[in-house]
Amino acid sequence: MELSMTLDATTKAPIMSAKNVDVFYGAKQAIDDVSLDIAENQITAFIGPSGCGKSTFMRCLNRMNDTISSAKVTGDIRFAGQDIYSSKVDVVALRKRIGMVFQKANPFPKSIFDNVAYGPRIHDLAESKDHLEDIVVTSLKRAGLYDEVADRLDESGTGLSGGQQQRLCIARAIAVDPQIILMDEPCSALDPIATAKIEELMEQMKEDYTIVIVTHSMAQAARVSNKTAFFHLGKLIEFDETDTIFTNPANTLTQNYISGRIG
Amino acid sequence: MSQTAKTSVDLTLRESKRSTFYKELAIKTILMASSLVAILTTIGIVLSLSFEAFRFFTKIPLTDFLFGLEWSPQTAIRADQVGASGKFGVIPLLTGTLLISAIAMCVATPLGLYSAVYLSEYASKKTRNYVKPLLELLAGIPTVVYGFFAALVVAPIIRATGSGMGFEISSESALAAGMVMGIMLIPFISSLSDDVINAVPQALRDASLGMGATKAETIKQVVLPAATPGIMGSLLLAISRAIGETMIVVMAAGLAANLTINPFEAVTTMTVQIVTLLTGDQEFDSAKTLAAFAIALFLLVLTLGLNVIALKIVDRYKSKYA
Amino acid sequence: MPDYTLTTSKQLQRRHAAEKRFQWYGRIAIAISVSFLVFMFTAIIFRGAGAFQQTEIGLNVALEEQVIDPQGLRDAGDISRANYKPLIMDAMQDIFPDVSERREKNQLYRLLSSASVFELGERVAKNPDLIGTTQTLWLPASSEVDLYMKDKIDQDVPEELRRLKDRDIAWVETLRSQGLIKKSFNKNFFTNGDSREPVMAGILGAALGSFFSLMICFIIAFPLGILTAVYLEEYATKNKLTDLIEVNINNLAAVPSIVFGLLGLAIFLNFFELPRSTPLVGGMVLALMAMPTIIIASRSILRSVPQNIRDAALGLGASKTQTTFHHVVPLAMPGMLTGTILGMARALGETAPLLMIGMIAFIVDVPKGVTDVATALPVQIFLWADSPEKGFVERTSAAIIVLLAFLIVMNLTAVYLRRKLERRW
């Protein structure tokens, strides 16, 4: 048992793997032949200059690109071995497993409680009222927000500060108990203190979830992630352990970006 | 350059400046005067209605008008005649108006809202480009056409259906007028709601879809609640439109002032009574003719009140997401 | 072990079914709205198309001089006023020789429109050479015969409840078998004013009434509307007065149309004592109604003219007025014209305010100017719709078709103007 677990941690198949992924917006190619694996219970960061396709690629992972009618995705993306673009896959089920937190905090114009309860309600996860309350409180606690809002759960979520709103969105994502959480530049609109809080939170969340984060800040990637992928002009230039990428990148393009010469 | 030449240059400049100044002033005055026509129109409406209504209230007490439950505006030919003093209670007219408006809203609200939701959230651009103008066409058809259609086609159908099911339905039932009016109101609700729904930020939809909500769940539980104030505004505007609508009810609703909420019965409305009182023979000073102005004043206050509230709601909603 | 399933579960099936249902509600709502539109149009076209045709009966009329013009003076007035009834009855007698009783003869005569004697009189007066000859003349049939020929009489109704009796029908069938009854283009509908008799009623009077009203409406509303828009967009500074004007314009757009009619009645008719029932007053009332629409549309057009055009003109030393009227207004003109046409199209369909100022009277004469007593197209529709005569149902629908045709032409013109002339910035 002990042995198998250790073996598991090192040789286990990645929870998500992408092979030869291309994305087109109409005639324009946004992603060009990207292949990479995402390991379970780790933080994978996507970095690169703006417009490099890192967000576009991330939106392929839970098929959010489906909502843009001109977007076309080809290639092979697998979640736990299943082709997520297969016709058998239910996109609703997929997105329940792979949650998402957006660049700009987007709480619903509902109460804090209803914001977090939204997912469990639509997915019918709670067996009773008490259970639902339990889910909401646990999610808020995991998102490190509970202590700040415990006495005003019925107030509107839009009334919170920017950092609190983003943590509310994280709590909302956690509440449906996903396996992977995709974070699209979650701190770009936040001040350093709020950013630090969220980074700390990610470190804790890693134990239960797999996290993919798109970030504009190299420092953030260096601080929080285990692995880092560097994108440039729609291509994946380099993907390796974060330490390696930042100390000893193999590609000169990566080196130039890390050292601030491009971007 | 000599000294004199310099002065003359200065002078011409000043002169041309002066004539330009007067010209500009004159034009500005003309422009302002024409924009005052809008104010004059409002003043004209308010003054003419209140003046005549005031004369009406010297003959019939205001409380009799506002709270009276009976409406029979015939004036006496002989002083000792039965029912010599007409009854001028506005309540039956108000309930009739509200009954027909309520039926109209029952038709227009689901049709208009579902159309707006489908067009803004589901329809392809091509479908939208074809269907939207088609719906807006409904608002461009003169109401006299709706009235004719209601009286000639819809009312007999409703009557026949009713008697087939064992109901006695009046040929001038509130139902026929209300249903056709409802169709007319669809575009008022659908196009304003469409704007309002489109103004809901995409980020909210993404958040909901991103956690595995279906599109319908996203619309019902996130988009529509967020758009509610704007939608309420559009509904209020439609109600105000329904209350002031004249031709459909003149042609398809009745003249009898029944105090009822039964949609199968004939009711009359404020606008119908205004038309009835003021077309045909009229002596200008009789309570009967003056009553039309009192009703019109009442109608104006009602519709403008609804309109002001509706615009306030819509404005506040717009600034929320602007 | 975490759950990795991505396929559809029972619960998801239910949710997807709800999704499908929701989409269908939307489709059904649109389908109902659009099919109502189609239903209304087809019902009206179906009912109205017949009115563009009219039934005529062919008679060999001997135009005897001693009946028409016994003195031989050939005075057009006398000729048109002569008594043609016996001549027509004689011609009828020729076709139906076995009808001899007086009452039956009168019955036979009633197959023709009562206006056919006047029509015959006018034709002879126009062409006096016909007098003394025998001519095959096509005269308008009565409304009942017209309806019968258009299959619009329900023969299952018991005879005593029908105006057209079985014997009348037999006569009409005889005429039909002899080729003496036909349907031809209904010229009267387009050249006559109103009439109590459906077959003689036309829309020219109403159409001209509408035309004159719209002319007045345009003359007043167009300049006032665009000048107001120019003032509010280009000149006005934000102050209490400007706010008041804006609030007024927005509220006027929401005032029920009938209230404008009362304004016209109280101010234009009773206070200024302008002539009642005339396109002049009708046009003035419509202008006040159309103005908010025109102002609101024109303002948004003016707002879309880029600021740099104003800056360029002002920078060259043009005055505010020069900038506005030489550069901004000409650029905005096509758009403002489009808005005005749309506002006028609305005014064309308005009925209620015109009822209030008396444009509802029964008027046979075709108006010749803005101060002639007249009615308007939508009011004519209302009047005919109210008429108990069955023959008017068809004509009401036909008048609606004509009104809608005008509206479509105006709207298409507006669309064309917008496509062709309007600039995109």
Tab-separated table of C-alpha atoms in Angstrom, chain B residues 26-41, chain C residues 220-232 245 249 252 288 291 295 325:
chain	number	residue	atom	x	y	z
B	26	ALA	CA	-30.295	85.328	-34.065
B	27	ILE	CA	-29.729	81.748	-35.135
B	28	LYS	CA	-29.299	80.598	-31.592
B	29	THR	CA	-32.555	82.309	-30.671
B	30	ILE	CA	-34.410	80.630	-33.536
B	31	LEU	CA	-33.030	77.250	-32.521
B	32	MET	CA	-33.966	77.764	-28.920
B	33	ALA	CA	-37.433	78.964	-29.856
B	34	SER	CA	-38.102	75.824	-31.853
B	35	SER	CA	-36.983	73.645	-28.991
B	36	LEU	CA	-39.453	75.470	-26.778
B	37	VAL	CA	-42.289	74.038	-28.908
B	38	ALA	CA	-41.870	70.809	-26.968
B	39	ILE	CA	-42.468	72.657	-23.728
B	40	LEU	CA	-45.355	74.594	-25.241
B	41	THR	CA	-46.957	71.335	-26.341
C	220	ILE	CA	-44.158	71.791	-39.356
C	221	ALA	CA	-42.421	68.814	-37.807
C	222	PHE	CA	-39.375	68.484	-40.033
C	223	PRO	CA	-37.877	71.973	-39.556
C	224	LEU	CA	-38.933	72.244	-35.919
C	225	GLY	CA	-37.707	68.744	-35.192
C	226	ILE	CA	-34.264	69.107	-36.684
C	227	LEU	CA	-33.763	72.644	-35.369
C	228	THR	CA	-34.574	71.398	-31.881
C	229	ALA	CA	-32.205	68.484	-32.320
C	230	VAL	CA	-29.465	70.838	-33.546
C	231	TYR	CA	-30.039	73.141	-30.610
C	232	LEU	CA	-29.928	70.385	-28.038
C	245	ILE	CA	-36.789	70.392	-22.670
C	249	ILE	CA	-39.516	65.455	-25.271
C	252	LEU	CA	-44.302	63.608	-25.013
C	288	LEU	CA	-46.865	67.599	-32.535
C	291	MET	CA	-41.892	65.701	-33.366
C	295	ILE	CA	-36.031	64.926	-32.478
C	325	PHE	CA	-24.889	74.432	-40.766
